[in-house]
Amino acid sequence: ELHGRGELVIDPSSGSGALAEALAEAGVPVEISDNVRGALWAKLILNCAYNALSAITQLPYGRIVAGVGVAEVLRDIVAECAAVAESDGVRLPAGLDIAVRRIAETMPTQYSSTAQDLARGRASEIDHLNGYILQRGALLGVATPVNRVLHTLVRLLERKHAETAAWLGHVAVEILDLGAPPLHHVLQHRRAAAAQKPHARRHVRFDRAEALAGGRIDEGLRLHPVDPLHLLTGGAALLDQLPGHA
């Protein structure tokens, strides 16, 4: 039975039961299977189904599956992956479609690791997921257009987010070098201006900028260590509040 949780998969042997029990006691879930290759491919397919979609949309699984047309997209992703697996001589376990649906049901608030990598400006594992399906499909003569689109979009977003992270770091250094006024003065000024111009577009994102600043940047605008995820999701809004960046 597939759960999509990332269990360790091992072959059955005289010692596999004891090994599985020991690992389980250590908090490592283990699956004993006489079809390890099939089990690993099933996990690959589950990741191919959700990781890229979560990364591109920056949405958790539960919200993804609620989207119009997403069920059909998931079906197409799985069908392409299964076709490649079959051509590669892999015997997939039964219940794959059910396992795909169960991911969103059991982890509705979960973001994929690929989504988290993108948000932090890091290279993702997409080449080893949908990208691997592309490679195997090309070698085996199996078309994988849906996986190709997902792989291409994630790679484009990787480059975009990496460039954004580099830009934010460069601008932050420039702000410090220029001796910008204390941040709390800037925020007070912008708050007053926003109250007079509530419909001005440049103030729409003010709350996110203020939230980003809270507890992470002191009154002298010295940057403390901060998760790059916060810079990517709110850094541009913060810079928009500073003099000369409106």
Short mmCIF file of C-alpha atoms in Angstrom, two decimals:
data_model
loop_
_atom_site.label_atom_id
_atom_site.label_comp_id
_atom_site.label_asym_id
_atom_site.label_seq_id
_atom_site.Cartn_x
_atom_site.Cartn_y
_atom_site.Cartn_z
CA GLU A 1 0.00 0.00 0.00
CA LEU A 2 1.30 3.46 -0.92
CA HIS A 3 1.33 6.32 1.54
CA GLY A 4 3.62 8.84 -0.13
CA ARG A 5 5.39 9.60 3.14
CA GLY A 6 8.98 8.75 2.23
CA GLU A 7 9.43 5.38 3.94
CA LEU A 8 12.67 3.49 3.55
CA VAL A 9 12.13 0.52 1.24
CA ILE A 10 14.10 -2.70 1.72
CA ASP A 11 14.07 -6.17 0.20
CA PRO A 12 12.65 -9.07 2.21
CA SER A 13 15.33 -11.21 3.79
CA SER A 14 15.97 -13.25 6.90
CA GLY A 15 16.98 -10.13 8.77
CA SER A 16 14.69 -7.56 7.21
CA GLY A 17 12.01 -7.90 9.88
CA ALA A 18 14.42 -7.21 12.73
CA LEU A 19 15.99 -4.35 10.78
CA ALA A 20 12.61 -2.80 10.08
CA GLU A 21 11.65 -3.08 13.74
CA ALA A 22 14.88 -1.45 14.90
CA LEU A 23 14.52 1.39 12.43
CA ALA A 24 10.88 1.91 13.37
CA GLU A 25 11.87 2.23 17.03
CA ALA A 26 14.33 4.93 15.94
CA GLY A 27 11.54 6.79 14.17
CA VAL A 28 12.42 5.70 10.63
CA PRO A 29 9.43 4.21 8.81
CA VAL A 30 10.33 1.15 6.76
CA GLU A 31 8.54 -0.73 4.02
CA ILE A 32 9.56 -4.29 3.21
CA SER A 33 8.83 -5.03 -0.42
CA ASP A 34 9.61 -7.73 -2.93
CA ASN A 35 9.36 -5.02 -5.57
CA VAL A 36 11.76 -2.36 -4.37
CA ARG A 37 12.24 -0.85 -7.81
CA GLY A 38 8.51 -0.54 -8.28
CA ALA A 39 8.11 1.04 -4.84
CA LEU A 40 10.84 3.57 -5.54
CA TRP A 41 9.29 4.46 -8.89
CA ALA A 42 5.91 4.88 -7.21
CA LYS A 43 7.45 7.39 -4.79
CA LEU A 44 9.12 9.16 -7.71
CA ILE A 45 5.77 9.47 -9.45
CA LEU A 46 4.11 10.89 -6.33
CA ASN A 47 6.84 13.53 -6.18
CA CYS A 48 6.52 14.28 -9.88
CA ALA A 49 2.79 14.77 -9.45
CA TYR A 50 2.96 17.39 -6.69
CA ASN A 51 6.43 18.90 -6.32
CA ALA A 52 6.50 21.01 -9.46
CA LEU A 53 2.89 22.17 -9.15
CA SER A 54 3.48 23.27 -5.56
CA ALA A 55 6.70 25.02 -6.58
CA ILE A 56 5.19 26.89 -9.53
CA THR A 57 2.09 28.01 -7.64
CA GLN A 58 3.68 28.28 -4.17
CA LEU A 59 0.57 26.56 -2.84
CA PRO A 60 0.11 23.61 -0.46
CA TYR A 61 -1.26 20.34 -1.75
CA GLY A 62 -4.79 20.85 -0.49
CA ARG A 63 -5.22 24.13 -2.34
CA ILE A 64 -3.61 22.74 -5.47
CA VAL A 65 -6.10 19.91 -5.90
CA ALA A 66 -8.99 22.35 -5.42
CA GLY A 67 -8.00 24.17 -8.60
CA VAL A 68 -9.98 23.83 -11.81
CA GLY A 69 -8.39 21.28 -14.14
CA VAL A 70 -5.78 20.13 -11.63
CA ALA A 71 -7.20 16.62 -11.34
CA GLU A 72 -6.73 16.17 -15.07
CA VAL A 73 -3.20 17.56 -14.92
CA LEU A 74 -2.30 15.14 -12.13
CA ARG A 75 -3.78 12.30 -14.15
CA ASP A 76 -1.66 13.27 -17.18
CA ILE A 77 1.53 13.54 -15.11
CA VAL A 78 0.99 10.13 -13.57
CA ALA A 79 0.09 8.58 -16.93
CA GLU A 80 3.30 9.84 -18.53
CA CYS A 81 5.43 8.64 -15.62
CA ALA A 82 3.71 5.24 -15.61
CA ALA A 83 4.26 4.89 -19.36
CA VAL A 84 7.98 5.55 -18.91
CA ALA A 85 8.15 3.10 -16.00
CA GLU A 86 6.38 0.39 -18.00
CA SER A 87 8.72 0.89 -20.95
CA ASP A 88 11.63 0.63 -18.53
CA GLY A 89 10.43 -2.74 -17.27
CA VAL A 90 9.21 -1.45 -13.91
CA ARG A 91 6.30 -3.21 -12.20
CA LEU A 92 4.41 -0.46 -10.43
CA PRO A 93 2.38 -1.36 -7.33
CA ALA A 94 -1.38 -1.19 -7.48
CA GLY A 95 -3.28 1.78 -6.15
CA LEU A 96 -1.08 4.53 -7.56
CA ASP A 97 -3.99 6.82 -8.48
CA ILE A 98 -5.43 6.42 -4.99
CA ALA A 99 -2.05 7.21 -3.46
CA VAL A 100 -1.81 10.42 -5.48
CA ARG A 101 -5.19 11.60 -4.22
CA ARG A 102 -4.33 10.61 -0.66
CA ILE A 103 -1.31 12.92 -0.61
CA ALA A 104 -3.53 16.01 -0.70
CA GLU A 105 -6.00 14.46 1.74
CA THR A 106 -3.41 13.59 4.38
CA MET A 107 -1.08 16.58 3.87
CA PRO A 108 -3.32 19.44 2.73
CA THR A 109 -1.11 22.17 4.22
CA GLN A 110 2.19 20.70 3.03
CA TYR A 111 4.37 22.58 0.52
CA SER A 112 6.69 20.49 -1.57
CA SER A 113 10.43 20.56 -0.95
CA THR A 114 10.80 21.99 -4.45
CA ALA A 115 8.51 24.88 -3.53
CA GLN A 116 10.59 25.56 -0.42
CA ASP A 117 13.82 25.44 -2.41
CA LEU A 118 12.49 27.95 -4.92
CA ALA A 119 11.24 30.29 -2.21
CA ARG A 120 14.71 30.29 -0.67
CA GLY A 121 16.51 30.86 -3.95
CA ARG A 122 18.13 27.43 -3.90
CA ALA A 123 18.53 24.93 -6.70
CA SER A 124 15.84 22.27 -6.44
CA GLU A 125 15.84 18.55 -7.11
CA ILE A 126 13.56 18.96 -10.15
CA ASP A 127 16.19 17.44 -12.48
CA HIS A 128 15.91 14.23 -10.47
CA LEU A 129 12.11 14.23 -10.54
CA ASN A 130 10.27 15.41 -13.65
CA GLY A 131 13.66 15.91 -15.29
CA TYR A 132 14.46 12.24 -14.75
CA ILE A 133 11.17 11.27 -16.39
CA LEU A 134 12.18 13.41 -19.37
CA GLN A 135 15.56 11.70 -19.64
CA ARG A 136 14.22 8.17 -19.35
CA GLY A 137 11.35 8.96 -21.69
CA ALA A 138 13.72 10.30 -24.33
CA LEU A 139 15.88 7.19 -24.09
CA LEU A 140 12.89 4.87 -24.28
CA GLY A 141 10.98 6.78 -26.95
CA VAL A 142 8.12 7.79 -24.65
CA ALA A 143 6.72 11.30 -25.04
CA THR A 144 6.46 13.28 -21.80
CA PRO A 145 5.14 16.75 -22.76
CA VAL A 146 3.44 17.53 -19.43
CA ASN A 147 6.54 16.67 -17.42
CA ARG A 148 8.62 18.70 -19.86
CA VAL A 149 6.51 21.81 -19.26
CA LEU A 150 6.68 21.38 -15.48
CA HIS A 151 10.44 20.83 -15.54
CA THR A 152 11.02 23.84 -17.79
CA LEU A 153 8.86 26.17 -15.67
CA VAL A 154 10.57 25.16 -12.44
CA ARG A 155 14.01 25.69 -13.97
CA LEU A 156 12.97 29.15 -15.14
CA LEU A 157 11.69 29.98 -11.66
CA GLU A 158 14.93 28.72 -10.14
CA ARG A 159 16.86 31.23 -12.22
CA LYS A 160 14.41 34.03 -11.47
CA HIS A 161 14.46 33.46 -7.71
CA ALA A 162 18.23 33.10 -7.61
CA GLU A 163 18.59 36.41 -9.44
CA THR A 164 16.09 38.02 -7.07
CA ALA A 165 17.99 36.77 -4.01
CA ALA A 166 21.25 38.13 -5.41
CA TRP A 167 19.61 41.47 -6.21
CA LEU A 168 18.09 41.80 -2.75
CA GLY A 169 21.42 41.11 -1.13
CA HIS A 170 23.14 43.71 -3.31
CA VAL A 171 20.51 46.37 -2.61
CA ALA A 172 20.58 45.66 1.13
CA VAL A 173 24.32 46.27 1.16
CA GLU A 174 23.84 49.53 -0.76
CA ILE A 175 21.22 50.69 1.74
CA LEU A 176 23.58 50.04 4.63
CA ASP A 177 26.45 51.80 2.86
CA LEU A 178 24.30 54.87 2.17
CA GLY A 179 23.35 55.19 5.83
CA ALA A 180 19.61 55.12 5.31
CA PRO A 181 17.46 56.61 8.09
CA PRO A 182 16.34 54.32 10.93
CA LEU A 183 13.72 51.91 9.68
CA HIS A 184 11.10 52.83 12.26
CA HIS A 185 11.16 56.44 10.99
CA VAL A 186 10.72 55.21 7.43
CA LEU A 187 7.78 53.01 8.42
CA GLN A 188 6.11 55.82 10.38
CA HIS A 189 6.45 58.15 7.42
CA ARG A 190 5.07 55.59 4.99
CA ARG A 191 2.19 54.72 7.31
CA ALA A 192 1.13 58.37 7.44
CA ALA A 193 1.41 58.69 3.67
CA ALA A 194 -0.59 55.51 3.17
CA ALA A 195 -3.38 56.85 5.38
CA GLN A 196 -3.70 59.89 3.10
CA LYS A 197 -3.53 57.84 -0.10
CA PRO A 198 -5.21 54.53 0.75
CA HIS A 199 -5.59 53.53 -2.88
CA ALA A 200 -2.03 54.19 -3.96
CA ARG A 201 -0.65 50.98 -5.42
CA ARG A 202 2.76 51.36 -3.84
CA HIS A 203 1.25 51.11 -0.34
CA VAL A 204 -0.78 47.97 -0.94
CA ARG A 205 2.10 45.74 0.16
CA PHE A 206 3.02 47.80 3.23
CA ASP A 207 1.74 45.31 5.80
CA ARG A 208 3.96 42.57 4.39
CA ALA A 209 6.98 44.86 4.47
CA GLU A 210 6.30 45.85 8.06
CA ALA A 211 5.84 42.22 9.05
CA LEU A 212 9.12 41.35 7.39
CA ALA A 213 10.90 44.10 9.26
CA GLY A 214 9.46 43.17 12.65
CA GLY A 215 12.07 41.43 14.75
CA ARG A 216 14.51 41.00 11.90
CA ILE A 217 15.90 44.49 11.25
CA ASP A 218 16.76 46.82 14.10
CA GLU A 219 16.27 50.59 14.20
CA GLY A 220 19.64 51.22 12.61
CA LEU A 221 18.83 49.05 9.58
CA ARG A 222 21.45 46.46 10.43
CA LEU A 223 20.41 43.19 8.89
CA HIS A 224 20.19 40.23 11.22
CA PRO A 225 20.44 36.63 9.94
CA VAL A 226 17.15 35.90 8.25
CA ASP A 227 15.65 33.04 6.27
CA PRO A 228 15.97 33.98 2.57
CA LEU A 229 12.35 32.84 2.20
CA HIS A 230 11.28 36.03 3.99
CA LEU A 231 13.45 38.18 1.76
CA LEU A 232 12.03 36.64 -1.39
CA THR A 233 8.41 36.91 -0.31
CA GLY A 234 8.64 40.33 1.29
CA GLY A 235 11.99 41.88 0.49
CA ALA A 236 10.82 43.69 -2.61
CA ALA A 237 7.92 45.14 -0.64
CA LEU A 238 10.30 46.31 2.09
CA LEU A 239 12.59 48.04 -0.38
CA ASP A 240 9.56 49.71 -1.92
CA GLN A 241 9.03 51.52 1.37
CA LEU A 242 12.50 53.04 1.50
CA PRO A 243 13.32 56.53 0.14
CA GLY A 244 14.23 56.38 -3.52
CA HIS A 245 12.59 52.98 -4.04
CA ALA A 246 8.94 54.03 -4.18
#
